[in-house]
């Protein structure tokens, strides 16, 4: 960046240095107290010293709202960016990122996050702790699964996951009640799955916990050690409507297809309490039972008004 930038333009609010071959941004940037939009796309940023030292302490850390560093050479999200607490829009698409740092949760004001076109393989659960996030773009990566915690993104309106390696979606995604757009094209969301019925027998603690929960055995917090009280609070209900059981750690993972908008069938992940509970949920096989089909239709009626646009093709 040119020296004396802050002296020439002390009230500068928008700076666009995209496509200029930049390899670093100097300390002149730190002296722009009014800057709220910084666009530095399609440069050669990403090496040591690409960003000025002291960025997190500068006035810019409080004023900046929009930062676009797409089309550069960053192999990781610079830690200094995670200190820009007023940031509302962050774009790092088309870089060389292999992961998303858990500290992304510190950007509480973030509404738009674009990380498409990288080499990201996993989504950290901490991403779900962004209360204002409305648009999340993770397309064109190598993501294989979606953490169920993403269902906590209650403000999310658009989720772009196309061209990844997804084979199923967590059932919890149905809780994204404000989602208008879900992009899934280019993923191996195939219609044939081998059901994994590998099942580790439950521990004695789990068997006791299941008994207490299913038979409503009364207890007070003072009756049990604090660790056991906490354990009992973690019980999950088996989704099989004919079961009524619970599980803690020992469960059976299974795929079930659910209709969205009456047109698409998406594979959602279920966790059942035992292999015996899998028969009513055999929609992953060619011979789906009528019970399974009716369950899918019931869920579709609930989900149809939630998903306005599902992009698969």
Short mmCIF file of C-alpha atoms in Angstrom, two decimals:
data_model
loop_
_atom_site.label_atom_id
_atom_site.label_comp_id
_atom_site.label_asym_id
_atom_site.label_seq_id
_atom_site.Cartn_x
_atom_site.Cartn_y
_atom_site.Cartn_z
CA UNK A 1 0.00 0.00 0.00
CA UNK A 2 1.24 3.52 -0.71
CA UNK A 3 2.97 5.34 2.12
CA UNK A 4 1.10 8.29 3.58
CA UNK A 5 -2.29 6.76 2.70
CA UNK A 6 -3.81 7.84 6.02
CA UNK A 7 -2.49 11.38 5.57
CA UNK A 8 -4.00 11.73 2.13
CA UNK A 9 -7.33 10.12 2.96
CA UNK A 10 -7.87 10.29 6.75
CA UNK A 11 -11.63 9.70 6.40
CA UNK A 12 -11.37 6.81 3.93
CA UNK A 13 -14.23 4.35 4.39
CA UNK A 14 -13.89 1.93 1.44
CA UNK A 15 -10.59 0.65 0.03
CA UNK A 16 -10.42 -1.67 -2.99
CA UNK A 17 -6.94 -2.97 -3.88
CA UNK A 18 -8.13 -6.10 -5.68
CA UNK A 19 -6.11 -7.52 -8.56
CA UNK A 20 -3.05 -5.37 -7.93
CA UNK A 21 -0.52 -8.14 -7.27
CA UNK A 22 -0.17 -7.27 -3.58
CA UNK A 23 2.00 -9.58 -1.50
CA UNK A 24 1.58 -7.64 1.75
CA UNK A 25 -0.40 -4.81 3.27
CA UNK A 26 1.72 -2.37 5.25
CA UNK A 27 1.23 -0.53 8.52
CA UNK A 28 -0.37 2.40 6.67
CA UNK A 29 -3.57 0.39 6.85
CA UNK A 30 -3.61 0.64 10.66
CA UNK A 31 -4.03 4.42 10.58
CA UNK A 32 -7.39 4.46 8.80
CA UNK A 33 -9.87 4.86 11.69
CA UNK A 34 -12.96 5.18 9.45
CA UNK A 35 -12.31 2.25 7.11
CA UNK A 36 -15.26 -0.16 7.16
CA UNK A 37 -14.78 -2.04 3.86
CA UNK A 38 -11.50 -3.56 2.66
CA UNK A 39 -11.42 -5.49 -0.63
CA UNK A 40 -8.14 -7.21 -1.51
CA UNK A 41 -9.28 -9.99 -3.84
CA UNK A 42 -7.13 -11.80 -6.39
CA UNK A 43 -3.73 -10.83 -5.11
CA UNK A 44 -0.75 -12.79 -3.81
CA UNK A 45 -1.36 -12.37 -0.11
CA UNK A 46 -0.81 -15.32 2.19
CA UNK A 47 2.86 -15.43 3.02
CA UNK A 48 4.56 -14.23 6.23
CA UNK A 49 3.94 -10.55 6.79
CA UNK A 50 0.95 -10.36 4.46
CA UNK A 51 -1.02 -8.54 7.13
CA UNK A 52 0.44 -5.72 9.25
CA UNK A 53 1.45 -6.51 12.81
CA UNK A 54 -0.75 -4.98 15.48
CA UNK A 55 -3.89 -5.25 13.38
CA UNK A 56 -5.95 -6.44 16.35
CA UNK A 57 -5.01 -3.37 18.43
CA UNK A 58 -5.50 -0.78 15.67
CA UNK A 59 -8.64 1.39 15.24
CA UNK A 60 -9.28 -0.69 12.12
CA UNK A 61 -10.10 -3.68 14.33
CA UNK A 62 -13.15 -1.80 15.59
CA UNK A 63 -14.24 -0.04 12.40
CA UNK A 64 -13.89 -2.81 9.79
CA UNK A 65 -17.19 -4.44 8.80
CA UNK A 66 -16.43 -6.07 5.41
CA UNK A 67 -13.21 -7.91 4.56
CA UNK A 68 -12.71 -9.76 1.28
CA UNK A 69 -9.46 -11.70 0.82
CA UNK A 70 -10.72 -14.20 -1.73
CA UNK A 71 -8.42 -15.40 -4.48
CA UNK A 72 -5.20 -15.19 -2.49
CA UNK A 73 -2.76 -17.74 -1.08
CA UNK A 74 -3.69 -18.12 2.58
CA UNK A 75 -3.17 -21.67 3.87
CA UNK A 76 -4.86 -20.85 7.18
CA UNK A 77 -7.14 -18.16 8.51
CA UNK A 78 -4.79 -15.49 9.91
CA UNK A 79 -5.24 -15.34 13.71
CA UNK A 80 -5.33 -11.53 13.57
CA UNK A 81 -8.57 -11.68 11.57
CA UNK A 82 -10.27 -13.51 14.42
CA UNK A 83 -9.77 -10.40 16.57
CA UNK A 84 -11.81 -8.16 14.24
CA UNK A 85 -14.86 -8.36 16.49
CA UNK A 86 -16.95 -5.89 14.48
CA UNK A 87 -16.61 -7.87 11.25
CA UNK A 88 -19.92 -8.67 9.57
CA UNK A 89 -18.70 -10.13 6.28
CA UNK A 90 -15.57 -12.25 5.78
CA UNK A 91 -14.60 -13.77 2.43
CA UNK A 92 -11.65 -16.14 2.08
CA UNK A 93 -12.81 -18.12 -0.93
CA UNK A 94 -10.35 -19.46 -3.47
CA UNK A 95 -7.42 -19.70 -1.08
CA UNK A 96 -5.54 -22.74 0.20
CA UNK A 97 -7.30 -23.25 3.52
CA UNK A 98 -7.34 -26.80 4.90
CA UNK A 99 -9.45 -26.08 7.96
CA UNK A 100 -11.56 -23.61 9.89
CA UNK A 101 -10.10 -22.57 13.26
CA UNK A 102 -12.36 -23.13 16.29
CA UNK A 103 -11.69 -19.50 17.29
CA UNK A 104 -13.96 -18.46 14.43
CA UNK A 105 -16.58 -18.38 17.18
CA UNK A 106 -15.08 -15.09 18.41
CA UNK A 107 -16.55 -13.20 15.44
CA UNK A 108 -19.93 -12.71 17.10
CA UNK A 109 -21.09 -10.03 14.66
CA UNK A 110 -20.41 -12.12 11.54
CA UNK A 111 -23.38 -12.37 9.18
CA UNK A 112 -21.71 -13.57 5.96
CA UNK A 113 -18.92 -16.15 5.78
CA UNK A 114 -17.53 -17.26 2.41
CA UNK A 115 -14.98 -20.09 2.46
CA UNK A 116 -15.75 -21.75 -0.86
CA UNK A 117 -13.07 -23.05 -3.18
CA UNK A 118 -10.57 -24.24 -0.57
CA UNK A 119 -9.41 -27.64 0.71
CA UNK A 120 -11.45 -27.74 3.92
CA UNK A 121 -12.22 -31.29 5.08
CA UNK A 122 -14.16 -30.68 8.30
CA UNK A 123 -16.41 -28.09 9.92
CA UNK A 124 -15.67 -27.37 13.58
CA UNK A 125 -18.70 -27.42 15.92
CA UNK A 126 -17.60 -23.99 17.17
CA UNK A 127 -18.87 -22.52 13.91
CA UNK A 128 -22.36 -22.97 15.35
CA UNK A 129 -21.60 -20.30 17.97
CA UNK A 130 -22.00 -17.42 15.52
CA UNK A 131 -25.40 -16.05 16.57
CA UNK A 132 -25.77 -13.54 13.71
CA UNK A 133 -24.64 -15.75 10.80
CA UNK A 134 -27.11 -15.58 7.91
CA UNK A 135 -25.12 -16.76 4.89
CA UNK A 136 -22.61 -19.62 5.06
CA UNK A 137 -20.78 -20.65 1.88
CA UNK A 138 -18.65 -23.80 2.09
CA UNK A 139 -18.98 -25.02 -1.49
CA UNK A 140 -16.15 -26.54 -3.55
CA UNK A 141 -14.26 -28.06 -0.64
CA UNK A 142 -13.66 -31.61 0.58
CA UNK A 143 -16.15 -31.72 3.44
CA UNK A 144 -17.44 -35.21 4.24
CA UNK A 145 -19.91 -34.54 7.05
CA UNK A 146 -21.88 -31.76 8.70
CA UNK A 147 -21.75 -31.48 12.51
CA UNK A 148 -25.24 -31.59 14.02
CA UNK A 149 -24.34 -28.49 16.04
CA UNK A 150 -24.94 -26.38 12.92
CA UNK A 151 -28.63 -26.65 13.77
CA UNK A 152 -27.90 -24.01 16.43
CA UNK A 153 -27.42 -21.39 13.69
CA UNK A 154 -30.96 -20.11 14.10
CA UNK A 155 -30.33 -16.98 12.00
CA UNK A 156 -29.06 -18.94 8.98
CA UNK A 157 -30.88 -18.16 5.72
CA UNK A 158 -28.58 -19.73 3.11
CA UNK A 159 -26.26 -22.72 3.33
CA UNK A 160 -24.10 -23.56 0.29
CA UNK A 161 -22.52 -27.03 0.40
CA UNK A 162 -22.38 -27.96 -3.28
CA UNK A 163 -19.38 -29.80 -4.71
CA UNK A 164 -18.21 -31.48 -1.51
CA UNK A 165 -18.03 -35.13 -0.42
CA UNK A 166 -21.24 -35.34 1.62
CA UNK A 167 -23.03 -38.66 1.72
CA UNK A 168 -25.69 -37.70 4.26
CA UNK A 169 -27.01 -34.79 6.30
CA UNK A 170 -27.60 -34.85 10.06
CA UNK A 171 -31.23 -35.05 11.03
CA UNK A 172 -30.78 -31.92 13.11
CA UNK A 173 -30.65 -29.83 9.94
CA UNK A 174 -34.45 -29.86 10.02
CA UNK A 175 -34.18 -27.45 12.96
CA UNK A 176 -32.89 -24.68 10.68
CA UNK A 177 -36.38 -23.24 10.51
CA UNK A 178 -35.38 -19.99 8.78
CA UNK A 179 -33.29 -21.60 6.04
CA UNK A 180 -34.46 -20.46 2.58
CA UNK A 181 -31.73 -21.95 0.42
CA UNK A 182 -29.79 -25.20 0.71
CA UNK A 183 -27.34 -26.00 -2.09
CA UNK A 184 -26.22 -29.65 -2.30
CA UNK A 185 -25.48 -30.36 -5.95
CA UNK A 186 -22.27 -32.17 -6.75
CA UNK A 187 -22.22 -34.28 -3.57
CA UNK A 188 -22.33 -38.09 -3.54
CA UNK A 189 -25.78 -38.10 -1.93
CA UNK A 190 -26.48 -41.51 -3.39
CA UNK A 191 -29.63 -43.57 -2.83
CA UNK A 192 -27.87 -46.76 -1.77
CA UNK A 193 -26.18 -47.14 1.59
CA UNK A 194 -24.80 -50.08 3.49
CA UNK A 195 -26.37 -49.84 6.90
CA UNK A 196 -23.76 -49.95 9.61
CA UNK A 197 -25.22 -52.06 12.39
CA UNK A 198 -21.96 -52.36 14.28
CA UNK A 199 -23.12 -52.12 17.83
CA UNK A 200 -21.06 -52.11 20.98
CA UNK A 201 -23.03 -53.54 23.91
CA UNK A 202 -24.01 -50.84 26.39
CA UNK A 203 -22.08 -50.53 29.62
CA UNK A 204 -23.64 -51.34 32.98
CA UNK A 205 -23.87 -47.61 33.63
CA UNK A 206 -25.78 -47.08 30.41
CA UNK A 207 -28.12 -50.00 31.11
CA UNK A 208 -28.84 -48.58 34.56
CA UNK A 209 -29.37 -45.11 33.08
CA UNK A 210 -31.74 -46.46 30.44
CA UNK A 211 -33.76 -48.24 33.10
CA UNK A 212 -34.04 -45.11 35.21
CA UNK A 213 -35.20 -43.04 32.25
CA UNK A 214 -37.61 -45.53 30.63
CA UNK A 215 -39.25 -46.48 33.93
CA UNK A 216 -39.22 -42.95 35.34
CA UNK A 217 -37.45 -44.01 38.50
CA UNK A 218 -37.58 -40.97 40.80
CA UNK A 219 -34.35 -39.52 42.14
CA UNK A 220 -33.13 -36.24 43.57
CA UNK A 221 -29.77 -34.62 42.81
CA UNK A 222 -28.76 -35.25 46.39
CA UNK A 223 -29.29 -39.00 45.94
CA UNK A 224 -26.53 -39.47 43.35
CA UNK A 225 -23.01 -38.21 42.64
CA UNK A 226 -22.95 -35.08 40.50
CA UNK A 227 -21.31 -36.98 37.62
CA UNK A 228 -24.21 -39.46 37.46
CA UNK A 229 -26.81 -36.70 37.58
CA UNK A 230 -25.05 -35.03 34.64
CA UNK A 231 -24.88 -38.36 32.81
CA UNK A 232 -28.62 -38.95 33.20
CA UNK A 233 -29.33 -35.51 31.79
CA UNK A 234 -27.60 -36.49 28.54
CA UNK A 235 -30.13 -39.16 27.58
CA UNK A 236 -31.34 -39.03 23.96
CA UNK A 237 -34.70 -40.39 22.87
CA UNK A 238 -34.73 -43.10 20.24
CA UNK A 239 -36.42 -41.67 17.10
CA UNK A 240 -38.24 -44.94 16.46
CA UNK A 241 -41.86 -44.08 17.39
CA UNK A 242 -42.51 -47.73 18.30
CA UNK A 243 -39.62 -47.91 20.74
CA UNK A 244 -39.79 -45.16 23.34
CA UNK A 245 -36.31 -46.05 24.57
CA UNK A 246 -33.30 -43.89 25.29
CA UNK A 247 -29.55 -44.14 24.75
CA UNK A 248 -26.44 -42.41 26.03
CA UNK A 249 -23.25 -43.62 24.34
CA UNK A 250 -24.18 -46.94 22.70
CA UNK A 251 -26.29 -46.36 19.63
CA UNK A 252 -26.78 -47.54 16.06
CA UNK A 253 -26.08 -45.08 13.25
CA UNK A 254 -28.50 -45.30 10.37
CA UNK A 255 -29.48 -43.43 7.22
CA UNK A 256 -33.07 -42.48 6.47
CA UNK A 257 -34.27 -40.68 3.37
CA UNK A 258 -36.64 -37.77 3.84
CA UNK A 259 -38.54 -35.88 1.18
CA UNK A 260 -37.95 -32.17 0.83
CA UNK A 261 -40.49 -30.01 -0.98
CA UNK A 262 -42.14 -33.17 -2.30
CA UNK A 263 -39.42 -33.52 -4.93
CA UNK A 264 -36.06 -34.46 -3.46
CA UNK A 265 -35.11 -37.24 -1.08
CA UNK A 266 -32.22 -36.37 1.20
CA UNK A 267 -30.37 -38.83 3.43
CA UNK A 268 -30.52 -37.81 7.07
CA UNK A 269 -28.62 -39.47 9.88
CA UNK A 270 -30.51 -41.24 12.69
CA UNK A 271 -29.18 -42.63 15.94
CA UNK A 272 -31.17 -45.59 17.27
CA UNK A 273 -30.88 -47.25 20.65
CA UNK A 274 -30.41 -50.81 19.34
CA UNK A 275 -30.21 -52.82 16.09
CA UNK A 276 -33.79 -54.02 16.68
CA UNK A 277 -34.99 -50.46 16.16
CA UNK A 278 -33.59 -50.32 12.64
CA UNK A 279 -36.31 -52.31 10.89
CA UNK A 280 -38.92 -49.53 10.76
CA UNK A 281 -36.20 -47.28 9.32
CA UNK A 282 -35.10 -49.46 6.41
CA UNK A 283 -35.60 -46.76 3.78
CA UNK A 284 -31.88 -47.01 3.01
CA UNK A 285 -32.59 -50.34 1.37
CA UNK A 286 -34.45 -51.12 -1.83
CA UNK A 287 -37.38 -52.68 0.06
CA UNK A 288 -38.62 -49.81 2.18
CA UNK A 289 -41.52 -50.70 4.42
CA UNK A 290 -44.80 -48.85 4.19
CA UNK A 291 -44.22 -47.61 7.73
CA UNK A 292 -40.92 -46.06 6.68
CA UNK A 293 -42.49 -44.41 3.66
CA UNK A 294 -45.30 -42.93 5.73
CA UNK A 295 -42.76 -41.62 8.23
CA UNK A 296 -40.91 -39.91 5.39
CA UNK A 297 -44.11 -38.32 4.15
CA UNK A 298 -44.94 -37.04 7.61
CA UNK A 299 -41.50 -35.48 7.93
CA UNK A 300 -41.76 -34.03 4.45
CA UNK A 301 -44.95 -32.18 5.36
CA UNK A 302 -43.15 -30.62 8.30
CA UNK A 303 -40.00 -29.79 6.34
CA UNK A 304 -41.53 -28.57 3.09
CA UNK A 305 -42.41 -25.11 4.37
CA UNK A 306 -38.95 -24.78 5.92
CA UNK A 307 -36.87 -25.45 2.85
CA UNK A 308 -37.98 -23.08 0.12
CA UNK A 309 -35.20 -23.92 -2.32
CA UNK A 310 -33.17 -27.12 -2.45
CA UNK A 311 -30.57 -27.04 -5.23
CA UNK A 312 -29.44 -30.49 -6.29
CA UNK A 313 -29.00 -30.14 -10.01
#
